[in-house]
Structures are given as structure tokens and as C-alpha cells.
PDB file of C-alpha atoms in Angstrom:
ATOM      1  CA  MET A   1      16.973 116.951 -22.880  1.00 61.00           C
ATOM      2  CA  ILE A   2      19.070 119.423 -24.566  1.00 68.00           C
ATOM      3  CA  ASN A   3      19.268 123.462 -23.620  1.00 76.00           C
ATOM      4  CA  ILE A   4      19.498 125.659 -26.974  1.00 76.00           C
ATOM      5  CA  THR A   5      21.899 128.018 -24.964  1.00 79.00           C
ATOM      6  CA  GLN A   6      24.478 125.475 -23.689  1.00 81.00           C
ATOM      7  CA  PRO A   7      27.408 123.760 -25.322  1.00 83.00           C
ATOM      8  CA  ILE A   8      25.793 119.971 -25.734  1.00 84.00           C
ATOM      9  CA  SER A   9      28.015 117.738 -23.362  1.00 85.00           C
ATOM     10  CA  GLY A  10      29.683 115.075 -24.483  1.00 86.00           C
ATOM     11  CA  TYR A  11      32.034 112.110 -23.191  1.00 88.00           C
ATOM     12  CA  GLY A  12      35.591 113.853 -24.729  1.00 91.00           C
ATOM     13  CA  VAL A  13      39.591 113.358 -24.265  1.00 92.00           C
ATOM     14  CA  ALA A  14      40.929 116.519 -22.936  1.00 92.00           C
ATOM     15  CA  LYS A  15      44.497 118.397 -20.520  1.00 93.00           C
ATOM     16  CA  VAL A  16      43.967 120.146 -18.138  1.00 94.00           C
ATOM     17  CA  VAL A  17      44.949 123.442 -18.373  1.00 93.00           C
ATOM     18  CA  ASP A  18      43.703 125.562 -15.244  1.00 94.00           C
ATOM     19  CA  SER A  19      42.908 123.993 -11.564  1.00 93.00           C
ATOM     20  CA  THR A  20      41.786 124.387  -8.409  1.00 90.00           C
ATOM     21  CA  HIS A  21      40.599 121.324  -7.901  1.00 90.00           C
ATOM     22  CA  PRO A  22      42.753 119.668  -5.338  1.00 89.00           C
ATOM     23  CA  GLU A  23      42.671 116.191  -6.989  1.00 90.00           C
ATOM     24  CA  TYR A  24      43.664 117.457 -10.879  1.00 91.00           C
ATOM     25  CA  LYS A  25      46.411 119.824 -10.958  1.00 92.00           C
ATOM     26  CA  ASN A  26      47.657 121.693 -14.846  1.00 93.00           C
ATOM     27  CA  GLY A  27      49.041 119.043 -17.015  1.00 93.00           C
ATOM     28  CA  ASP A  28      46.888 116.163 -16.286  1.00 93.00           C
ATOM     29  CA  LEU A  29      45.175 114.165 -19.098  1.00 94.00           C
ATOM     30  CA  VAL A  30      41.552 113.016 -18.458  1.00 93.00           C
ATOM     31  CA  TRP A  31      38.578 111.652 -20.483  1.00 91.00           C
ATOM     32  CA  GLY A  32      34.597 112.265 -19.040  1.00 91.00           C
ATOM     33  CA  MET A  33      31.882 114.766 -19.978  1.00 88.00           C
ATOM     34  CA  THR A  34      33.189 117.642 -21.516  1.00 87.00           C
ATOM     35  CA  GLY A  35      31.225 120.280 -24.067  1.00 84.00           C
ATOM     36  CA  TRP A  36      31.180 120.450 -27.751  1.00 84.00           C
ATOM     37  CA  GLU A  37      33.654 123.335 -27.168  1.00 87.00           C
ATOM     38  CA  GLU A  38      37.503 123.590 -27.557  1.00 87.00           C
ATOM     39  CA  TYR A  39      37.158 124.812 -23.194  1.00 89.00           C
ATOM     40  CA  SER A  40      34.945 123.662 -20.761  1.00 88.00           C
ATOM     41  CA  LEU A  41      34.980 125.381 -17.800  1.00 89.00           C
ATOM     42  CA  LEU A  42      33.886 122.354 -15.010  1.00 87.00           C
ATOM     43  CA  THR A  43      32.776 122.872 -11.414  1.00 83.00           C
ATOM     44  CA  ALA A  44      31.742 119.394 -11.091  1.00 77.00           C
ATOM     45  CA  PRO A  45      34.182 116.847 -12.376  1.00 79.00           C
ATOM     46  CA  GLY A  46      32.605 113.742 -10.942  1.00 77.00           C
ATOM     47  CA  LEU A  47      32.588 111.511 -13.688  1.00 77.00           C
ATOM     48  CA  LEU A  48      36.500 112.552 -15.290  1.00 89.00           C
ATOM     49  CA  PHE A  49      39.163 110.042 -15.210  1.00 91.00           C
ATOM     50  CA  LYS A  50      42.525 110.704 -14.941  1.00 92.00           C
ATOM     51  CA  ILE A  51      44.233 109.380 -17.670  1.00 93.00           C
ATOM     52  CA  GLN A  52      47.412 106.486 -16.357  1.00 88.00           C
ATOM     53  CA  HIS A  53      48.017 105.119 -19.402  1.00 88.00           C
ATOM     54  CA  THR A  54      49.916 107.352 -21.982  1.00 87.00           C
ATOM     55  CA  ASP A  55      51.518 104.105 -23.728  1.00 88.00           C
ATOM     56  CA  VAL A  56      47.688 103.568 -26.470  1.00 89.00           C
ATOM     57  CA  PRO A  57      46.611 106.314 -28.449  1.00 87.00           C
ATOM     58  CA  LEU A  58      44.904 108.570 -26.330  1.00 90.00           C
ATOM     59  CA  THR A  59      41.530 108.824 -28.618  1.00 89.00           C
ATOM     60  CA  TYR A  60      41.114 105.295 -27.478  1.00 92.00           C
ATOM     61  CA  TYR A  61      40.318 107.350 -24.283  1.00 93.00           C
ATOM     62  CA  THR A  62      37.131 108.172 -26.477  1.00 90.00           C
ATOM     63  CA  GLY A  63      35.985 105.049 -27.016  1.00 91.00           C
ATOM     64  CA  LEU A  64      38.032 101.390 -26.461  1.00 94.00           C
ATOM     65  CA  LEU A  65      39.679 102.958 -23.148  1.00 96.00           C
ATOM     66  CA  GLY A  66      36.202 104.792 -22.105  1.00 94.00           C
ATOM     67  CA  MET A  67      32.773 105.036 -22.477  1.00 94.00           C
ATOM     68  CA  ALA A  68      32.247 102.119 -25.039  1.00 94.00           C
ATOM     69  CA  GLY A  69      34.573 100.515 -23.965  1.00 96.00           C
ATOM     70  CA  MET A  70      32.883 100.301 -20.165  1.00 97.00           C
ATOM     71  CA  THR A  71      29.627  99.624 -21.833  1.00 97.00           C
ATOM     72  CA  ALA A  72      30.909  96.705 -23.983  1.00 97.00           C
ATOM     73  CA  TYR A  73      32.766  95.187 -20.779  1.00 98.00           C
ATOM     74  CA  THR A  74      29.180  95.712 -18.450  1.00 97.00           C
ATOM     75  CA  GLY A  75      27.042  94.481 -21.219  1.00 98.00           C
ATOM     76  CA  PHE A  76      28.601  91.491 -22.092  1.00 98.00           C
ATOM     77  CA  TYR A  77      30.089  90.030 -18.513  1.00 97.00           C
ATOM     78  CA  GLU A  78      28.285  92.000 -16.342  1.00 97.00           C
ATOM     79  CA  ILE A  79      24.345  91.658 -18.247  1.00 97.00           C
ATOM     80  CA  CYS A  80      24.852  88.295 -20.347  1.00 98.00           C
ATOM     81  CA  THR A  81      26.971  85.883 -18.124  1.00 97.00           C
ATOM     82  CA  PRO A  82      28.509  84.651 -20.986  1.00 98.00           C
ATOM     83  CA  LYS A  83      30.069  80.765 -21.488  1.00 98.00           C
ATOM     84  CA  LYS A  84      32.456  79.668 -23.998  1.00 98.00           C
ATOM     85  CA  GLY A  85      30.784  77.661 -26.645  1.00 98.00           C
ATOM     86  CA  GLU A  86      27.223  80.309 -26.246  1.00 98.00           C
ATOM     87  CA  TYR A  87      26.003  82.085 -30.013  1.00 98.00           C
ATOM     88  CA  VAL A  88      26.553  85.446 -29.852  1.00 98.00           C
ATOM     89  CA  TYR A  89      24.892  87.766 -31.986  1.00 98.00           C
ATOM     90  CA  VAL A  90      25.652  91.943 -32.142  1.00 98.00           C
ATOM     91  CA  SER A  91      23.628  94.186 -34.453  1.00 97.00           C
ATOM     92  CA  ALA A  92      25.395  97.580 -35.058  1.00 94.00           C
ATOM     93  CA  ALA A  93      28.670  95.462 -35.064  1.00 95.00           C
ATOM     94  CA  SER A  94      31.413  98.021 -36.538  1.00 93.00           C
ATOM     95  CA  GLY A  95      29.667 100.758 -33.987  1.00 90.00           C
ATOM     96  CA  ALA A  96      31.932 101.879 -31.082  1.00 90.00           C
ATOM     97  CA  VAL A  97      30.362  99.360 -28.734  1.00 94.00           C
ATOM     98  CA  GLY A  98      29.445  96.741 -31.173  1.00 95.00           C
ATOM     99  CA  GLN A  99      32.894  95.937 -32.208  1.00 95.00           C
ATOM    100  CA  LEU A 100      34.393  95.713 -29.070  1.00 97.00           C
ATOM    101  CA  VAL A 101      31.281  93.007 -28.291  1.00 98.00           C
ATOM    102  CA  GLY A 102      32.306  90.573 -30.543  1.00 98.00           C
ATOM    103  CA  GLN A 103      35.766  90.385 -29.810  1.00 97.00           C
ATOM    104  CA  PHE A 104      35.246  90.324 -26.271  1.00 98.00           C
ATOM    105  CA  ALA A 105      32.959  87.414 -27.525  1.00 98.00           C
ATOM    106  CA  LYS A 106      35.677  85.882 -29.439  1.00 98.00           C
ATOM    107  CA  LEU A 107      38.279  86.195 -26.524  1.00 97.00           C
ATOM    108  CA  LEU A 108      36.019  83.951 -24.617  1.00 97.00           C
ATOM    109  CA  GLY A 109      34.985  80.894 -27.036  1.00 98.00           C
ATOM    110  CA  CYS A 110      31.950  81.782 -28.563  1.00 98.00           C
ATOM    111  CA  TYR A 111      30.658  81.993 -31.708  1.00 98.00           C
ATOM    112  CA  VAL A 112      29.625  85.454 -33.262  1.00 98.00           C
ATOM    113  CA  VAL A 113      28.008  87.006 -36.163  1.00 98.00           C
ATOM    114  CA  GLY A 114      27.849  90.543 -36.258  1.00 98.00           C
ATOM    115  CA  SER A 115      25.385  92.124 -38.359  1.00 97.00           C
ATOM    116  CA  ALA A 116      26.009  96.123 -40.132  1.00 95.00           C
ATOM    117  CA  GLY A 117      24.762  98.329 -42.866  1.00 93.00           C
ATOM    118  CA  SER A 118      27.421  98.184 -45.782  1.00 93.00           C
ATOM    119  CA  LYS A 119      30.098  95.822 -47.518  1.00 94.00           C
ATOM    120  CA  GLU A 120      33.495  97.811 -45.945  1.00 94.00           C
ATOM    121  CA  LYS A 121      31.425  97.432 -42.353  1.00 94.00           C
ATOM    122  CA  ILE A 122      30.854  93.492 -43.230  1.00 96.00           C
ATOM    123  CA  ASP A 123      34.281  92.755 -43.827  1.00 96.00           C
ATOM    124  CA  LEU A 124      35.877  95.126 -41.133  1.00 94.00           C
ATOM    125  CA  LEU A 125      33.901  92.770 -39.141  1.00 97.00           C
ATOM    126  CA  LYS A 126      35.425  88.985 -40.352  1.00 96.00           C
ATOM    127  CA  ASN A 127      38.714  90.710 -41.494  1.00 95.00           C
ATOM    128  CA  LYS A 128      39.640  93.258 -38.700  1.00 94.00           C
ATOM    129  CA  PHE A 129      37.358  91.885 -35.424  1.00 95.00           C
ATOM    130  CA  GLY A 130      37.496  88.746 -36.105  1.00 96.00           C
ATOM    131  CA  PHE A 131      34.183  87.765 -36.190  1.00 98.00           C
ATOM    132  CA  ASP A 132      32.865  83.832 -37.387  1.00 98.00           C
ATOM    133  CA  GLU A 133      30.215  85.741 -39.941  1.00 98.00           C
ATOM    134  CA  ALA A 134      28.203  88.671 -40.635  1.00 98.00           C
ATOM    135  CA  PHE A 135      25.670  90.231 -42.600  1.00 98.00           C
ATOM    136  CA  ASN A 136      24.760  93.689 -43.984  1.00 97.00           C
ATOM    137  CA  TYR A 137      20.890  94.027 -42.996  1.00 97.00           C
ATOM    138  CA  LYS A 138      19.832  96.674 -45.435  1.00 96.00           C
ATOM    139  CA  GLU A 139      20.187  93.851 -48.194  1.00 97.00           C
ATOM    140  CA  GLU A 140      17.631  91.058 -46.024  1.00 97.00           C
ATOM    141  CA  PRO A 141      14.830  91.795 -47.243  1.00 96.00           C
ATOM    142  CA  ASP A 142      13.393  88.551 -43.969  1.00 98.00           C
ATOM    143  CA  LEU A 143      15.614  89.401 -41.048  1.00 98.00           C
ATOM    144  CA  ASP A 144      13.573  86.160 -39.496  1.00 98.00           C
ATOM    145  CA  ALA A 145      15.158  84.243 -42.169  1.00 98.00           C
ATOM    146  CA  ALA A 146      19.118  85.789 -41.790  1.00 98.00           C
ATOM    147  CA  LEU A 147      19.560  84.918 -38.822  1.00 98.00           C
ATOM    148  CA  LYS A 148      17.502  81.307 -38.706  1.00 98.00           C
ATOM    149  CA  ARG A 149      20.460  80.797 -41.293  1.00 98.00           C
ATOM    150  CA  TYR A 150      23.634  81.769 -39.289  1.00 98.00           C
ATOM    151  CA  PHE A 151      21.799  80.766 -35.868  1.00 98.00           C
ATOM    152  CA  PRO A 152      20.080  77.327 -37.012  1.00 98.00           C
ATOM    153  CA  GLU A 153      20.716  76.935 -33.478  1.00 98.00           C
ATOM    154  CA  GLY A 154      19.611  79.841 -32.295  1.00 98.00           C
ATOM    155  CA  ILE A 155      21.210  82.335 -30.618  1.00 98.00           C
ATOM    156  CA  ASP A 156      22.172  82.124 -26.473  1.00 98.00           C
ATOM    157  CA  ILE A 157      23.441  86.492 -26.768  1.00 98.00           C
ATOM    158  CA  TYR A 158      22.221  89.092 -28.397  1.00 98.00           C
ATOM    159  CA  PHE A 159      24.109  92.336 -27.549  1.00 98.00           C
ATOM    160  CA  GLU A 160      21.124  95.036 -29.032  1.00 97.00           C
ATOM    161  CA  ASN A 161      22.000  98.443 -30.145  1.00 92.00           C
ATOM    162  CA  VAL A 162      19.391  98.944 -33.095  1.00 93.00           C
ATOM    163  CA  GLY A 163      15.815  97.873 -32.067  1.00 92.00           C
ATOM    164  CA  GLY A 164      12.916  98.188 -33.873  1.00 93.00           C
ATOM    165  CA  LYS A 165      12.434  95.451 -36.355  1.00 95.00           C
ATOM    166  CA  MET A 166      15.904  93.958 -35.423  1.00 96.00           C
ATOM    167  CA  LEU A 167      14.716  93.088 -32.042  1.00 97.00           C
ATOM    168  CA  ASP A 168      11.423  91.586 -33.266  1.00 97.00           C
ATOM    169  CA  ALA A 169      13.536  88.821 -35.063  1.00 98.00           C
ATOM    170  CA  VAL A 170      15.783  88.070 -32.423  1.00 98.00           C
ATOM    171  CA  LEU A 171      13.083  87.438 -30.421  1.00 98.00           C
ATOM    172  CA  LEU A 172      11.913  85.095 -32.282  1.00 98.00           C
ATOM    173  CA  ASN A 173      15.265  83.274 -32.284  1.00 98.00           C
ATOM    174  CA  MET A 174      16.194  83.378 -28.743  1.00 98.00           C
ATOM    175  CA  ARG A 175      17.657  79.596 -27.032  1.00 98.00           C
ATOM    176  CA  VAL A 176      16.004  78.794 -23.922  1.00 98.00           C
ATOM    177  CA  HIS A 177      17.708  80.736 -20.953  1.00 98.00           C
ATOM    178  CA  GLY A 178      18.906  83.463 -23.705  1.00 98.00           C
ATOM    179  CA  ARG A 179      20.066  86.640 -22.499  1.00 98.00           C
ATOM    180  CA  ILE A 180      19.610  90.189 -24.241  1.00 98.00           C
ATOM    181  CA  ALA A 181      21.903  93.373 -22.911  1.00 98.00           C
ATOM    182  CA  VAL A 182      19.497  96.509 -23.991  1.00 97.00           C
ATOM    183  CA  CYS A 183      22.718  98.822 -24.588  1.00 93.00           C
ATOM    184  CA  GLY A 184      20.575 101.454 -27.383  1.00 91.00           C
ATOM    185  CA  MET A 185      17.962 101.283 -30.024  1.00 92.00           C
ATOM    186  CA  ILE A 186      19.530 103.753 -32.313  1.00 86.00           C
ATOM    187  CA  SER A 187      16.529 103.078 -35.382  1.00 87.00           C
ATOM    188  CA  GLN A 188      13.870 104.340 -32.442  1.00 86.00           C
ATOM    189  CA  TYR A 189      15.648 107.924 -31.573  1.00 85.00           C
ATOM    190  CA  ASN A 190      14.313 109.656 -34.344  1.00 83.00           C
ATOM    191  CA  ASN A 191      11.015 108.237 -34.969  1.00 84.00           C
ATOM    192  CA  ASP A 192       7.728 110.665 -33.207  1.00 86.00           C
ATOM    193  CA  LYS A 193       6.266 107.638 -32.114  1.00 88.00           C
ATOM    194  CA  PRO A 194       8.915 103.889 -31.390  1.00 83.00           C
ATOM    195  CA  GLU A 195       7.552 100.662 -33.780  1.00 88.00           C
ATOM    196  CA  ALA A 196       5.233  98.302 -32.084  1.00 87.00           C
ATOM    197  CA  THR A 197       8.216  95.391 -30.924  1.00 90.00           C
ATOM    198  CA  HIS A 198       4.939  92.034 -31.702  1.00 94.00           C
ATOM    199  CA  ASN A 199       6.714  88.853 -30.128  1.00 97.00           C
ATOM    200  CA  LEU A 200       8.089  89.621 -26.746  1.00 95.00           C
ATOM    201  CA  ILE A 201       5.929  87.466 -25.074  1.00 97.00           C
ATOM    202  CA  TYR A 202       8.218  84.875 -26.766  1.00 97.00           C
ATOM    203  CA  ILE A 203      10.974  86.083 -23.612  1.00 97.00           C
ATOM    204  CA  ILE A 204       7.920  83.517 -21.508  1.00 98.00           C
ATOM    205  CA  PRO A 205       8.453  80.064 -22.924  1.00 97.00           C
ATOM    206  CA  LYS A 206      11.958  80.217 -23.711  1.00 98.00           C
ATOM    207  CA  ARG A 207      12.827  82.299 -20.364  1.00 98.00           C
ATOM    208  CA  VAL A 208      14.880  85.129 -21.692  1.00 98.00           C
ATOM    209  CA  ARG A 209      16.157  87.898 -19.674  1.00 98.00           C
ATOM    210  CA  MET A 210      16.390  90.573 -21.521  1.00 97.00           C
ATOM    211  CA  GLN A 211      18.172  94.387 -18.889  1.00 97.00           C
ATOM    212  CA  GLY A 212      18.535  97.525 -20.151  1.00 97.00           C
ATOM    213  CA  PHE A 213      21.590  98.836 -18.636  1.00 96.00           C
ATOM    214  CA  ILE A 214      22.683 102.275 -18.092  1.00 95.00           C
ATOM    215  CA  VAL A 215      26.986 101.781 -18.201  1.00 95.00           C
ATOM    216  CA  THR A 216      27.814 104.912 -15.477  1.00 93.00           C
ATOM    217  CA  ASP A 217      26.425 102.955 -12.956  1.00 95.00           C
ATOM    218  CA  PHE A 218      29.466  99.700 -13.482  1.00 96.00           C
ATOM    219  CA  TYR A 219      32.060 102.591 -13.375  1.00 94.00           C
ATOM    220  CA  HIS A 220      33.061 101.282 -10.577  1.00 95.00           C
ATOM    221  CA  LEU A 221      34.385  97.759 -12.150  1.00 96.00           C
ATOM    222  CA  TYR A 222      36.810 100.524 -14.991  1.00 95.00           C
ATOM    223  CA  PRO A 223      40.055  99.015 -12.597  1.00 95.00           C
ATOM    224  CA  LYS A 224      39.136  95.541 -12.975  1.00 96.00           C
ATOM    225  CA  TYR A 225      38.457  96.407 -17.137  1.00 97.00           C
ATOM    226  CA  LEU A 226      41.591  98.163 -17.815  1.00 96.00           C
ATOM    227  CA  GLU A 227      43.391  95.100 -16.243  1.00 96.00           C
ATOM    228  CA  MET A 228      41.368  93.312 -18.410  1.00 96.00           C
ATOM    229  CA  VAL A 229      42.232  95.407 -21.648  1.00 96.00           C
ATOM    230  CA  ILE A 230      45.156  96.802 -21.272  1.00 95.00           C
ATOM    231  CA  PRO A 231      47.011  93.682 -21.714  1.00 95.00           C
ATOM    232  CA  ARG A 232      45.442  92.185 -24.454  1.00 95.00           C
ATOM    233  CA  ILE A 233      45.849  95.686 -26.549  1.00 95.00           C
ATOM    234  CA  LYS A 234      49.662  95.528 -26.426  1.00 93.00           C
ATOM    235  CA  GLU A 235      49.808  91.870 -27.266  1.00 94.00           C
ATOM    236  CA  GLY A 236      47.304  92.809 -30.576  1.00 93.00           C
ATOM    237  CA  LYS A 237      44.588  90.938 -29.283  1.00 95.00           C
ATOM    238  CA  ILE A 238      41.983  93.686 -29.414  1.00 95.00           C
ATOM    239  CA  THR A 239      41.531  96.167 -32.055  1.00 92.00           C
ATOM    240  CA  TYR A 240      39.950  99.518 -32.511  1.00 89.00           C
ATOM    241  CA  VAL A 241      38.521 100.782 -35.349  1.00 86.00           C
ATOM    242  CA  GLU A 242      37.646 105.030 -35.198  1.00 84.00           C
ATOM    243  CA  ASP A 243      36.585 107.462 -37.738  1.00 82.00           C
ATOM    244  CA  VAL A 244      37.899 110.356 -37.297  1.00 82.00           C
ATOM    245  CA  ALA A 245      36.469 113.993 -38.577  1.00 83.00           C
ATOM    246  CA  GLU A 246      38.537 117.464 -37.875  1.00 83.00           C
ATOM    247  CA  GLY A 247      36.948 120.475 -36.285  1.00 81.00           C
ATOM    248  CA  ILE A 248      35.043 121.256 -33.492  1.00 83.00           C
ATOM    249  CA  GLU A 249      32.984 122.599 -37.052  1.00 86.00           C
ATOM    250  CA  SER A 250      32.688 118.881 -38.083  1.00 87.00           C
ATOM    251  CA  ALA A 251      30.764 117.668 -35.278  1.00 83.00           C
ATOM    252  CA  PRO A 252      27.397 118.245 -36.523  1.00 85.00           C
ATOM    253  CA  THR A 253      27.581 116.324 -39.673  1.00 89.00           C
ATOM    254  CA  ALA A 254      29.165 113.562 -37.620  1.00 84.00           C
ATOM    255  CA  LEU A 255      26.981 113.407 -35.459  1.00 82.00           C
ATOM    256  CA  ILE A 256      24.026 112.946 -37.607  1.00 83.00           C
ATOM    257  CA  GLY A 257      25.927 111.042 -39.944  1.00 82.00           C
ATOM    258  CA  LEU A 258      26.050 108.078 -36.706  1.00 77.00           C
ATOM    259  CA  PHE A 259      22.012 107.366 -37.780  1.00 75.00           C
ATOM    260  CA  ILE A 260      21.809 107.159 -41.127  1.00 72.00           C
ATOM    261  CA  GLY A 261      25.766 104.874 -40.889  1.00 75.00           C
ATOM    262  CA  ARG A 262      28.101 107.187 -41.988  1.00 77.00           C
ATOM    263  CA  ASN A 263      30.850 106.422 -39.578  1.00 76.00           C
ATOM    264  CA  VAL A 264      33.131 103.305 -39.903  1.00 73.00           C
ATOM    265  CA  GLY A 265      34.029 102.004 -35.865  1.00 76.00           C
ATOM    266  CA  LYS A 266      34.072 105.259 -33.209  1.00 82.00           C
ATOM    267  CA  GLN A 267      32.507 108.309 -34.489  1.00 87.00           C
ATOM    268  CA  LEU A 268      35.502 111.015 -32.746  1.00 80.00           C
ATOM    269  CA  VAL A 269      35.494 114.873 -33.702  1.00 85.00           C
ATOM    270  CA  VAL A 270      39.559 115.987 -33.299  1.00 82.00           C
ATOM    271  CA  VAL A 271      38.993 119.991 -31.782  1.00 79.00           C
ATOM    272  CA  SER A 272      42.612 119.852 -31.298  1.00 76.00           C
ATOM    273  CA  ARG A 273      45.992 117.910 -31.445  1.00 74.00           C
ATOM    274  CA  ASP A 274      48.288 119.564 -28.560  1.00 66.00           C
TER     275      ASP A 274
END
């Protein structure tokens, strides 16, 4: 619930300009929950992380090295317990989380297919992020048929970002003992009434494990994640795409764009470049 008298909160990267907290000093770089504002007063910085690695772009801490990266890492490795050679499907695959799930899966030796909503995004998935295949869900009149085309033997792991008709189609195509990590359902957030899911019965005979998760429950694994991902970034084995909007005044338009797929990659709003 948003309090209309207060700034919207969200994940950001910031520099400490003044502090009376014993763990933070002026000049420290941090990422975590801040306000949609030029300066934030944080009285309980429990969800802040000090930035230790400054030899990578600081913007990465809003995504690849922040909440989005941890979400991809947690959902794929901790929830889905992947194995080499498995068949992985990622919806909203060019977004902040999806692009990383696909790359993690490829590094592990999985077969990976992603879906997105434009030709530009499909090209990114196949040519920049290394997905084996990708398709534009807006051009598929029958999602079940599309998934059967790309996964004739079925899906072992589905990283769920959209919900609705896509989830229904995926449930028809899961393999026995498949796993579904439910990260989000962006197609449903603005509906007055959520769409019904008709094919849940298939999780019984296929023994599918479907689990929702909140990334903050796994923040204790952040040091482990950095140990894994920082070397791969420096080796060029993981890449990341950001969609940058300039100025706090552009934040509302950028947010609305998320719900119609306007952004390509992680949506950022740059308040200051100092």
C-alpha cells in the first residue's frame, strides 16, 4: 500500500552525505531501499548494503549486483535446484531478472528458451545473452503450441515472471518432477480480478514443485552470490543491459512503461551522476 503523503520507496544506489549511524560514514556508497527523491533520510537502514566492489558500474547495484541479481540467483539456484542439461524456460526474459536467469542457466549447461514482447528483445536474448532460442509471445496465437515447438520433450524449470495465460500454457508442458520458481506475475498486477489458472491439476501427475519466494528471505546469501558473480562479470561471462531514464521527473513514465513492456533490460532512473 502506497501512502500518498510519502515518497514512493524502491531500490537505489546512493552516497552517504551525512550519518550518525555507527556503521555508516560520509562518503560510503550503498544500495538498498531508498525513496524516489533526490535525498533520503533513512532512520532504520536495515535493508542497506555497503558497496565494496567499485571496479564495476555502480548502476549494477540496482540490478545485477543488487535485488534483481539476488532474485535470479535465489530463484534459479536455491528454489529450482538445477542440473546440467535440463530444459529451462524464462518468461519476461529480457527484464532485470530474466536476462540473468538465462545466463546462469547457460553457464550451468542447460538448454534455455526465453520469451519477450518485441523483435529487439528477442535479438538481445539470442545474440547478447546467449539463450538457445527465444520467441515473441505477442506473435503466438497459441502459447501451448509455441512451448511444444521449443520444448518437444517438456520443461524442467520454469522461471515465472508473468502469470496468466503463460502460466496456464507452461503447466501443460512441464516434465515430471519439474520445478517452477514464482518470482512475479506482472500480467496480473493491474487487473481488478486476477485471471483464473485452469491447469493447476497437472502439477499432481507430473509431481511439479511450484514455489513462490521473496528475495529478502535470502539476503544472507548475498556474500556467496558476489563470490560467484563478480569473477564472471570481469571475465565477460555475464553481461547486463540497462534502460536509463534521466531525472527524477521521468520516474512515473518509466514505471508505467514496465507494465506495457516499453523498457529493454533493467529500468533505471538516474537522479544524480555525482
